[in-house]
CSV table of C-alpha atoms in Angstrom, one decimal:
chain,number,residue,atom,x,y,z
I,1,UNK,CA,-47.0,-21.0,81.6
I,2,UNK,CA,-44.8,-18.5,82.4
I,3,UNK,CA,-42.1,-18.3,85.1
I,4,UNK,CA,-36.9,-19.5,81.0
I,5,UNK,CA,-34.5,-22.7,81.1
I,6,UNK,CA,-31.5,-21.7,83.3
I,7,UNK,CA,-28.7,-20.3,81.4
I,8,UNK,CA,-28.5,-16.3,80.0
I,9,UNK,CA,-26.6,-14.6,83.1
I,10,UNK,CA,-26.0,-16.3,86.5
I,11,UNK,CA,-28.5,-15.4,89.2
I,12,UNK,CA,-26.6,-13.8,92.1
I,13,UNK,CA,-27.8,-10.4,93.8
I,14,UNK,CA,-31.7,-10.5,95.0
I,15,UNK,CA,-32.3,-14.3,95.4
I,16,UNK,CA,-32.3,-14.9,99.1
I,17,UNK,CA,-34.9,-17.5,99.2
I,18,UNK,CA,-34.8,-19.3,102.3
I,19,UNK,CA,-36.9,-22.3,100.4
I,20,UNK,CA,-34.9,-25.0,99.0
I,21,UNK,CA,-34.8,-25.4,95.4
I,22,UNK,CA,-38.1,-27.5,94.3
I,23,UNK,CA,-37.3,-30.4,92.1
I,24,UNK,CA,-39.9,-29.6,89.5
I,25,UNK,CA,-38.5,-25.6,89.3
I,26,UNK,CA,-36.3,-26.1,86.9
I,27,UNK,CA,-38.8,-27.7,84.4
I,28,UNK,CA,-41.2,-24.8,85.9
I,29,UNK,CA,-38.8,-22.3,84.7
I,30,UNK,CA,-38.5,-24.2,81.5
I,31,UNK,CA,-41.9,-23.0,80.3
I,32,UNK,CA,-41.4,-19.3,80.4
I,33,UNK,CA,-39.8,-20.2,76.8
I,34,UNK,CA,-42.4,-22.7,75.7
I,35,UNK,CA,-44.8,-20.5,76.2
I,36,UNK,CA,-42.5,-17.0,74.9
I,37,UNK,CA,-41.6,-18.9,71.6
I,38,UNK,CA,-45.9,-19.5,71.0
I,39,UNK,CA,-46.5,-15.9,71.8
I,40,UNK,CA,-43.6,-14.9,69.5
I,41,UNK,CA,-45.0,-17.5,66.4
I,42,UNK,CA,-48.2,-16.1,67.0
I,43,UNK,CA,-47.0,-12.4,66.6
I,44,UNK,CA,-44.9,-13.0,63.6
I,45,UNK,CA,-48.2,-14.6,61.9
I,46,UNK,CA,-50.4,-11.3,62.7
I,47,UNK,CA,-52.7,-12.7,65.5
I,48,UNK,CA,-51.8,-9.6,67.4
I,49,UNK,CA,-49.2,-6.7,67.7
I,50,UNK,CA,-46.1,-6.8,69.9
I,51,UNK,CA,-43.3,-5.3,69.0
I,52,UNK,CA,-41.2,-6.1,71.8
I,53,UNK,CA,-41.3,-10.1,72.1
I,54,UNK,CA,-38.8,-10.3,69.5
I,55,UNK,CA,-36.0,-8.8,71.7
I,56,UNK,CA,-36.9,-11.6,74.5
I,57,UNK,CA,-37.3,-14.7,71.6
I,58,UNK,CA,-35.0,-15.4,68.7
I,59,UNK,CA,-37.1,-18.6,68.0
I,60,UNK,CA,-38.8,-18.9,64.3
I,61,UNK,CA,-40.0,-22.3,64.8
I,62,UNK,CA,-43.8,-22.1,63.3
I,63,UNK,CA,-46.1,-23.7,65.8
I,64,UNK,CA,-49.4,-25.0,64.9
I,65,UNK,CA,-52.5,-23.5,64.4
I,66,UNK,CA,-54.5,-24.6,67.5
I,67,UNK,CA,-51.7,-23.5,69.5
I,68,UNK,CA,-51.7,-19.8,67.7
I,69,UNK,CA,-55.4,-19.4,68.3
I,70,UNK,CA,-55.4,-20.5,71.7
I,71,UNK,CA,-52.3,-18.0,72.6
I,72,UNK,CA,-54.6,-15.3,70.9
I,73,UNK,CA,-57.3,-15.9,73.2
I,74,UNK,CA,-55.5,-16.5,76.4
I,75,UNK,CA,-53.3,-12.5,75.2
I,76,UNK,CA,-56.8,-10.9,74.6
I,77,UNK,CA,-58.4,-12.3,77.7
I,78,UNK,CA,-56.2,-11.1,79.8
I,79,UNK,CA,-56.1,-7.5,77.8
I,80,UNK,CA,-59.6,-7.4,78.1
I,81,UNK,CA,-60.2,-7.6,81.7
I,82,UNK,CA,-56.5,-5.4,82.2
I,83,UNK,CA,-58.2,-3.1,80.1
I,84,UNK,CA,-61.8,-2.3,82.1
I,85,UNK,CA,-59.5,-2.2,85.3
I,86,UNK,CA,-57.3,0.7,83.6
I,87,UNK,CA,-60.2,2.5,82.4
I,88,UNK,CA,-62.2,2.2,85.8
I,89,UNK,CA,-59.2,3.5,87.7
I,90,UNK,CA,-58.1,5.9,85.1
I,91,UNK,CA,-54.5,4.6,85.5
I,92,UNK,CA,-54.0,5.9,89.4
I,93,UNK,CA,-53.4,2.2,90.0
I,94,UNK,CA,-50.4,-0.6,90.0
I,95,UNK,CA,-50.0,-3.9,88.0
I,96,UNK,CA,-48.1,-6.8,89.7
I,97,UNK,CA,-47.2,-9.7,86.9
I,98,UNK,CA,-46.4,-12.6,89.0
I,99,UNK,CA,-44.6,-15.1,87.6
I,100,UNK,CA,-43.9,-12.6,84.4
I,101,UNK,CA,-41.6,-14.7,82.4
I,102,UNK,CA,-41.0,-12.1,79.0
I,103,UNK,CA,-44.7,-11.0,79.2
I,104,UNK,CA,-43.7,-7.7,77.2
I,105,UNK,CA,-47.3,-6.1,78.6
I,106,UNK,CA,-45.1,-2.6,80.4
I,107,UNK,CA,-43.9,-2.1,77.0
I,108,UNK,CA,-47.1,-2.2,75.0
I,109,UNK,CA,-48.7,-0.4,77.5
I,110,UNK,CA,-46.2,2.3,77.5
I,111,UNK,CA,-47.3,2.8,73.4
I,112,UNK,CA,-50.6,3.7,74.6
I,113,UNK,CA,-52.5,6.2,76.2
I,114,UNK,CA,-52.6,3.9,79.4
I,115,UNK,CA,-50.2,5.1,82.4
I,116,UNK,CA,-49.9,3.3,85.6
I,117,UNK,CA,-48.8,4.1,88.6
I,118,UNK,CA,-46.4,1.4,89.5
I,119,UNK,CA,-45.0,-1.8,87.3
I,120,UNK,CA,-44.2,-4.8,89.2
I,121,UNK,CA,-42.7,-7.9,87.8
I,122,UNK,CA,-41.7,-11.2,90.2
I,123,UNK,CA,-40.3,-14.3,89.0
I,124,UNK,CA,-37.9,-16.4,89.7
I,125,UNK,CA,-34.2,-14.8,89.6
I,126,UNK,CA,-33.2,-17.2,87.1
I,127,UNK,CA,-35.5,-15.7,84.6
I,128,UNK,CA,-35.6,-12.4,86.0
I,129,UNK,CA,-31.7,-12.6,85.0
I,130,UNK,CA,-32.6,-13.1,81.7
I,131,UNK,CA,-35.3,-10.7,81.4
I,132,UNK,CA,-32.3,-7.9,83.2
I,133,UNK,CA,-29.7,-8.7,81.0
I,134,UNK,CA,-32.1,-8.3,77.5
I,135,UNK,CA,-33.4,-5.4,78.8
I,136,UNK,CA,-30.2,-4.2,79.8
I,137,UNK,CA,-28.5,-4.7,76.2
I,138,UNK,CA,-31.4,-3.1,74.3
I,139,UNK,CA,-31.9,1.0,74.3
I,140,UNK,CA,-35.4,0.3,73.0
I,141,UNK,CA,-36.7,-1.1,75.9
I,142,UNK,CA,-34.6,0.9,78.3
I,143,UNK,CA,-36.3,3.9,76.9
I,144,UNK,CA,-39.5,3.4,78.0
I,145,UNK,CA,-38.7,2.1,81.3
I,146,UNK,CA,-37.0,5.9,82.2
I,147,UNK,CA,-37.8,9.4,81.4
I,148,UNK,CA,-35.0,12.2,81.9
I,149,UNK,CA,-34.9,12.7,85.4
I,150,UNK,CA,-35.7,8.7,86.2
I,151,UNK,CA,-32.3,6.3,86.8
I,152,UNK,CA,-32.7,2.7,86.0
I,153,UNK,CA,-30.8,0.4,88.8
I,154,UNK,CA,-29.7,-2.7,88.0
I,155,UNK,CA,-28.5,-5.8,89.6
I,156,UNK,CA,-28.1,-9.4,88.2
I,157,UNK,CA,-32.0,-10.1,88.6
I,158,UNK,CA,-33.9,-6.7,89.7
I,159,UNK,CA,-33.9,-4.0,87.8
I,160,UNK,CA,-35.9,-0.7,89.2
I,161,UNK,CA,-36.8,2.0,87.1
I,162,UNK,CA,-39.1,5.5,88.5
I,163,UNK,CA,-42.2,3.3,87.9
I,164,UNK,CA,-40.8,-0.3,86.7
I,165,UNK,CA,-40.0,-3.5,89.0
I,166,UNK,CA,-38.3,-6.6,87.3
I,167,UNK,CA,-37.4,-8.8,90.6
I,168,UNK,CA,-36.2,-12.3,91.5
I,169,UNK,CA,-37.9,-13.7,94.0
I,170,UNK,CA,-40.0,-16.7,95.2
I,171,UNK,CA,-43.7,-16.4,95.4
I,172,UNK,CA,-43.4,-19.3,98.2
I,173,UNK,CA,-41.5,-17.2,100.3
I,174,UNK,CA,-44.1,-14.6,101.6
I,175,UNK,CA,-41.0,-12.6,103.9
I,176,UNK,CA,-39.5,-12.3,100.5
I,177,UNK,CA,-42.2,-11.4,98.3
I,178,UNK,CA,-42.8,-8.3,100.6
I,179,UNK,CA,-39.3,-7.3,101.1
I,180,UNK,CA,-39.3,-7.5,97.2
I,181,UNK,CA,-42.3,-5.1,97.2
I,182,UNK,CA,-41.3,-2.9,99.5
I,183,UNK,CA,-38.5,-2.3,97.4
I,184,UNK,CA,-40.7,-1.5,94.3
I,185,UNK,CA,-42.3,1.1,96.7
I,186,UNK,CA,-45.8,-0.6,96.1
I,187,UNK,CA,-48.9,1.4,97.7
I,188,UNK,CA,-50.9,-0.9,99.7
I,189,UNK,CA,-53.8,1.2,99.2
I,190,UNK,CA,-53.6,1.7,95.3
I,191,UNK,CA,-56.0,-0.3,93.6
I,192,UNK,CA,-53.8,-3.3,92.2
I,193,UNK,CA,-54.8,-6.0,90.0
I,194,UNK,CA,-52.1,-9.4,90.1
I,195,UNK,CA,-52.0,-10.9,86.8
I,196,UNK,CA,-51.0,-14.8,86.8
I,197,UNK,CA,-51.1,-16.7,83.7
I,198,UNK,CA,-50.1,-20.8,84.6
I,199,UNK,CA,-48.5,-19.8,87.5
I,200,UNK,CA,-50.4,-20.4,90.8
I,201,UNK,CA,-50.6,-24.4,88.9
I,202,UNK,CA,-47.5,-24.9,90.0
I,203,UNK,CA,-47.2,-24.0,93.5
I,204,UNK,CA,-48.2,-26.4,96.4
I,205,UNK,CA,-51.9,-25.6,97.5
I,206,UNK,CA,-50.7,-24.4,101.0
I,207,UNK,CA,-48.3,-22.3,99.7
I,208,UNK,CA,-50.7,-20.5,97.3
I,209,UNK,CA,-53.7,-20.3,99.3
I,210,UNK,CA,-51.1,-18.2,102.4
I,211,UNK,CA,-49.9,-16.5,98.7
I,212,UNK,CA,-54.0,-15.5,98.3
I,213,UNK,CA,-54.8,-15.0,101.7
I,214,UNK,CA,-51.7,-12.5,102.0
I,215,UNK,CA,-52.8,-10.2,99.0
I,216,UNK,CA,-56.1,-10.4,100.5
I,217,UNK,CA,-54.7,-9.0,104.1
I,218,UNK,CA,-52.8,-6.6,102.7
I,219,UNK,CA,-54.4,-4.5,99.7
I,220,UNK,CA,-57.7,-2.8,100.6
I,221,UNK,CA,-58.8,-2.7,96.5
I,222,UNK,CA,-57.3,-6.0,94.2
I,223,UNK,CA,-57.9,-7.4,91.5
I,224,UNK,CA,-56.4,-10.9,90.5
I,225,UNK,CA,-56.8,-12.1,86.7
I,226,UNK,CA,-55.4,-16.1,86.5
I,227,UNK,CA,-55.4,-17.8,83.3
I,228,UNK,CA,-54.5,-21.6,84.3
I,229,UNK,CA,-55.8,-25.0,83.0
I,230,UNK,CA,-59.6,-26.8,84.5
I,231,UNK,CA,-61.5,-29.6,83.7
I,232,UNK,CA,-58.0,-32.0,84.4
I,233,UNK,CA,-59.8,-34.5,85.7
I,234,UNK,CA,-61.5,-36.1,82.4
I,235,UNK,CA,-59.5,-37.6,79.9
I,236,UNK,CA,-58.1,-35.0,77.7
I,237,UNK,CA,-56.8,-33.2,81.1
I,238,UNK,CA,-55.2,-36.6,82.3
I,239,UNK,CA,-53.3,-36.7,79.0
I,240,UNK,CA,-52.4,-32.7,79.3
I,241,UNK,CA,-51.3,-33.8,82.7
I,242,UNK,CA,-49.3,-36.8,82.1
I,243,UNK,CA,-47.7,-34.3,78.8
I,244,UNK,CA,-46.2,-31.6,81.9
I,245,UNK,CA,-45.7,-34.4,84.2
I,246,UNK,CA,-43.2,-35.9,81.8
I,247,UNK,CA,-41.3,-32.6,81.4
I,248,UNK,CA,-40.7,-32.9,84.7
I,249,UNK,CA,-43.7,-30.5,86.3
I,250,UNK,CA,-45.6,-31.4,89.0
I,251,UNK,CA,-48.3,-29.3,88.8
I,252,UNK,CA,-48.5,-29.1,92.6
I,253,UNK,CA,-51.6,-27.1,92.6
I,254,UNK,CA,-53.7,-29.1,90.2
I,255,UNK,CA,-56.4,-29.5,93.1
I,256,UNK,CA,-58.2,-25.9,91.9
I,257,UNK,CA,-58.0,-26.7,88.3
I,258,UNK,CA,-60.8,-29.5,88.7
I,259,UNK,CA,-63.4,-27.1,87.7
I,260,UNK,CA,-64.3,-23.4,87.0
I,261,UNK,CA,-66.0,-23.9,90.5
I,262,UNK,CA,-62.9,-24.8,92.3
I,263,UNK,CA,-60.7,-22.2,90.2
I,264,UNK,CA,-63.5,-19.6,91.3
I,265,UNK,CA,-63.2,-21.4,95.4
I,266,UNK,CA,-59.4,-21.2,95.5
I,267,UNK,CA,-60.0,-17.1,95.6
I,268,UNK,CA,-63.2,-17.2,97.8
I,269,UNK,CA,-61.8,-19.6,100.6
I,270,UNK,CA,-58.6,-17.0,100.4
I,271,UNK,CA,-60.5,-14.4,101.7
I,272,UNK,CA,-61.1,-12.7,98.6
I,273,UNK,CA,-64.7,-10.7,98.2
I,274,UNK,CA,-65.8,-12.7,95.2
I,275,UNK,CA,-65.0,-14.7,91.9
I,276,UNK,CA,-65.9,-15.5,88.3
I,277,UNK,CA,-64.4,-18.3,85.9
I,278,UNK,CA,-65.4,-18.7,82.5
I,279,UNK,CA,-63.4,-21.5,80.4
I,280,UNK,CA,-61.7,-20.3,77.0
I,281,UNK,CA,-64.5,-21.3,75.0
I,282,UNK,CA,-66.0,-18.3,76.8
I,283,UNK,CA,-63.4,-15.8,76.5
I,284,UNK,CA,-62.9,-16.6,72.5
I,285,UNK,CA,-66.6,-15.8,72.3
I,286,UNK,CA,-66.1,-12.5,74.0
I,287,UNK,CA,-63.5,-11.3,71.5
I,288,UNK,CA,-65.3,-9.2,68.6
I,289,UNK,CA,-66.6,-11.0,65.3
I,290,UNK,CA,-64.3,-9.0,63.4
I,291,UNK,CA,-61.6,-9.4,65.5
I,292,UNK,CA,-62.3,-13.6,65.9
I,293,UNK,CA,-62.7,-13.5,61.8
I,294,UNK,CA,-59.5,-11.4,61.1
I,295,UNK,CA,-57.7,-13.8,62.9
I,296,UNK,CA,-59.4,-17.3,61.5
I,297,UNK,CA,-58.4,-15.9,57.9
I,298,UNK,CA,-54.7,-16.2,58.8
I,299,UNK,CA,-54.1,-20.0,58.7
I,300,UNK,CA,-56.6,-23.0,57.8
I,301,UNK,CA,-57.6,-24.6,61.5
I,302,UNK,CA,-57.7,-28.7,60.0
I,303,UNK,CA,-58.9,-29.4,63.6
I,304,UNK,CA,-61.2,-27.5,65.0
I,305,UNK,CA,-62.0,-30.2,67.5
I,306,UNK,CA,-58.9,-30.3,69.2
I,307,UNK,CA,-59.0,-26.5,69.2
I,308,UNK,CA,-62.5,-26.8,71.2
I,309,UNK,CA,-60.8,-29.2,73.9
I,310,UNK,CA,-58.0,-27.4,74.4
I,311,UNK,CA,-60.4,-24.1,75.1
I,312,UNK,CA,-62.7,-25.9,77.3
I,313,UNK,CA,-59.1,-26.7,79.3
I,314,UNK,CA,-57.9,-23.9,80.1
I,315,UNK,CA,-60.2,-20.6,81.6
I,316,UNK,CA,-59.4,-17.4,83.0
I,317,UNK,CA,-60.7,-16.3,86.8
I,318,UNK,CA,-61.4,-12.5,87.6
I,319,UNK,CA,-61.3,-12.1,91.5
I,320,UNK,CA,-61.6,-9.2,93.5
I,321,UNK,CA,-61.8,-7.6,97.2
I,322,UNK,CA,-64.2,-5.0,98.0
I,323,UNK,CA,-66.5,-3.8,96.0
I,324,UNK,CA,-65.2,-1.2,93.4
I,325,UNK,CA,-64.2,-3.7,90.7
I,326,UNK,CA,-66.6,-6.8,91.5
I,327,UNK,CA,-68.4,-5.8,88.0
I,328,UNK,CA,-65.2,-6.3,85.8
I,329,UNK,CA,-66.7,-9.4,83.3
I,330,UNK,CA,-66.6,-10.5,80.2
I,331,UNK,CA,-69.7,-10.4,78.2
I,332,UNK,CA,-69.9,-14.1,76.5
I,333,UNK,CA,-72.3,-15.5,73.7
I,334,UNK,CA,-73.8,-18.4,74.8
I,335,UNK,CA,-75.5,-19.4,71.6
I,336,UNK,CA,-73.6,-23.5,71.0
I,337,UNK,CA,-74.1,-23.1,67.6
I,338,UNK,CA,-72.5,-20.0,66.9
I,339,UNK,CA,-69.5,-20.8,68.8
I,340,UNK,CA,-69.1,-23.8,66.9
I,341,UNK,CA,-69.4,-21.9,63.9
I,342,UNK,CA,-66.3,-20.0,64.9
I,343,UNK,CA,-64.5,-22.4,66.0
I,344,UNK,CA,-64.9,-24.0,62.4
I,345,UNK,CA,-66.4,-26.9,63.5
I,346,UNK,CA,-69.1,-28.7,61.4
């Protein structure tokens, strides 16, 4: 759920959508903070180490501790499989955050030993704006976005560094999406890998599967890692539905989240090589023991089983064209008891 409530700076310069403004976009945009106030409760409690998400979120509200666990899991998934990618392409590669919100990944990865190519972030200008303007105000992160002989460029929502993107844009508009990328000077041939976390939800099925099938025409090596709700057709997914729906989001794209096998189809009928879904369940079960018990010490979990049914709600997909990365997985446990052992469930 990322993509921030309007407000911050005005969005001027580098939104030259030719879509009209969605009803449901501004409640879209709303969840950009939803979700960037759970990562920064999460990080203030120790679940994991950011030290930039405080510059993007002032917010100290203390959320609870499903909602902390299942932020862990959905950060680590995603570092996981960004992770094997890095290490298979030994960093002569891109990233492409779509839909970024103030996903702070370019600046932990710049405290590492990873180095990528090319950085791209897209989201709408509106949050992009924000994102600018924070960024903007803040020598710690403008330090790692340029080196000595690198300029930073900066408009109301895009900012361009010598290997950094921020832009406004929107994904529905596929003109503007590559205009956007040709200005980030992306290398069609680099192996990529898109990273989407509740994004592609929220975009009409039409519109994402000419989104999929575009990626597909134009990179020769991609990977795409999407971390979105599934199973919304039983109960507890009607309710999680009716929950967004109320707030004013649509979820126009709620078709593909039926199952892990239509989350894994969406890729595969979008001309994409192959696919693999696992729900969150899964992915928590992937995570270390040490890690998974670190993290279970720092708050009591009074209901475990409402953890359970939120992880079997939400999953992350790993697609891929050609054939260099179609082994990037994640190794899960499928033992029942033992994940509901960890899950403290009785």
């Amino acid at each position: 759920m990322e993509p921030p409530s309007t407000g911050g700076i005005a969005s001027g310069a580098g939104n030259h959508s030719t879509h009209k403004f969605h009803p449901c976009d501004e409640a879209v945009i709303a969840t950009n903070d939803d979700a960037s106030d759970c990562k920064r409760c999460a990080v203030r409690l120790g679940y994991w180490k950011d030290d930039y998400i405080g510059y993007f979120v002032r917010n100290q509200e203390r959320k609870a501790p499903e909602i902390n666990r299942g932020y862990f899991a959905r950060v680590k998934g995603v570092e996981m499989c960004v992770e094997k990618f890095l290490k298979k392409t030994s960093g002569n590669c891109q990233i492409i955050n779509l839909g970024c919100g103030f996903d702070t990944l370019y600046f932990r990865l710049r405290d590492t030993a990873h180095q990528v190519k090319n950085f791209i972030e897209l989201d709408f200008p509106t949050v992009t704006a924000r994102k600018c303007y924070t960024i903007k105000r803040n020598k710690a992160l403008l330090a790692k976005i340029h080196d000595e002989d690198g300029e930073v460029r900066l408009s109301p929502t895009d900012l361009h560094g010598p290997s950094y993107h921020l832009m406004g844009v929107d994904l529905r508009n596929l003109d503007e999406v590559d205009n956007k990328l040709q200005q980030a000077e992306v290398d069609f041939s680099l192996p990529t890998i898109f990273l989407a976390e509740c994004v592609l939800v929220y975009i009409e099925a039409q519109n994402c599967r000419n989104l999929l099938k575009w990626i597909a025409q134009k990179f020769q090596a991609a990977v795409f890692v999407n971390y979105e709700q599934v199973n919304m057709n039983d109960r507890f997914g009607e309710v999680m539905l009716n929950n967004l729906r109320g707030r004013g989001c649509s979820l126009a794209g709620v078709e593909s989240c039926l199952s892990l096998d239509t989350q894994r189809n969406r890729f595969k009928d979008s001309g994409w090589s192959g696919a693999r879904a696992w729900d969150m369940v899964q992915v928590y079960e992937s995570i270390s023991a040490a890690e998974r018990q670190r993290i279970e010490r720092l708050e009591m979990l009074d209901e475990g089983e409402l953890l359970l049914q939120l992880f079997q709600h939400y999953c992350l997909v790993v697609a891929w064209l050609g054939v260099a990365f179609q082994d990037i997985d994640i190794t899960c446990v499928p033992v029942v008891e033992e994940l509901m052992s960890s899950l403290n469930i009785d």
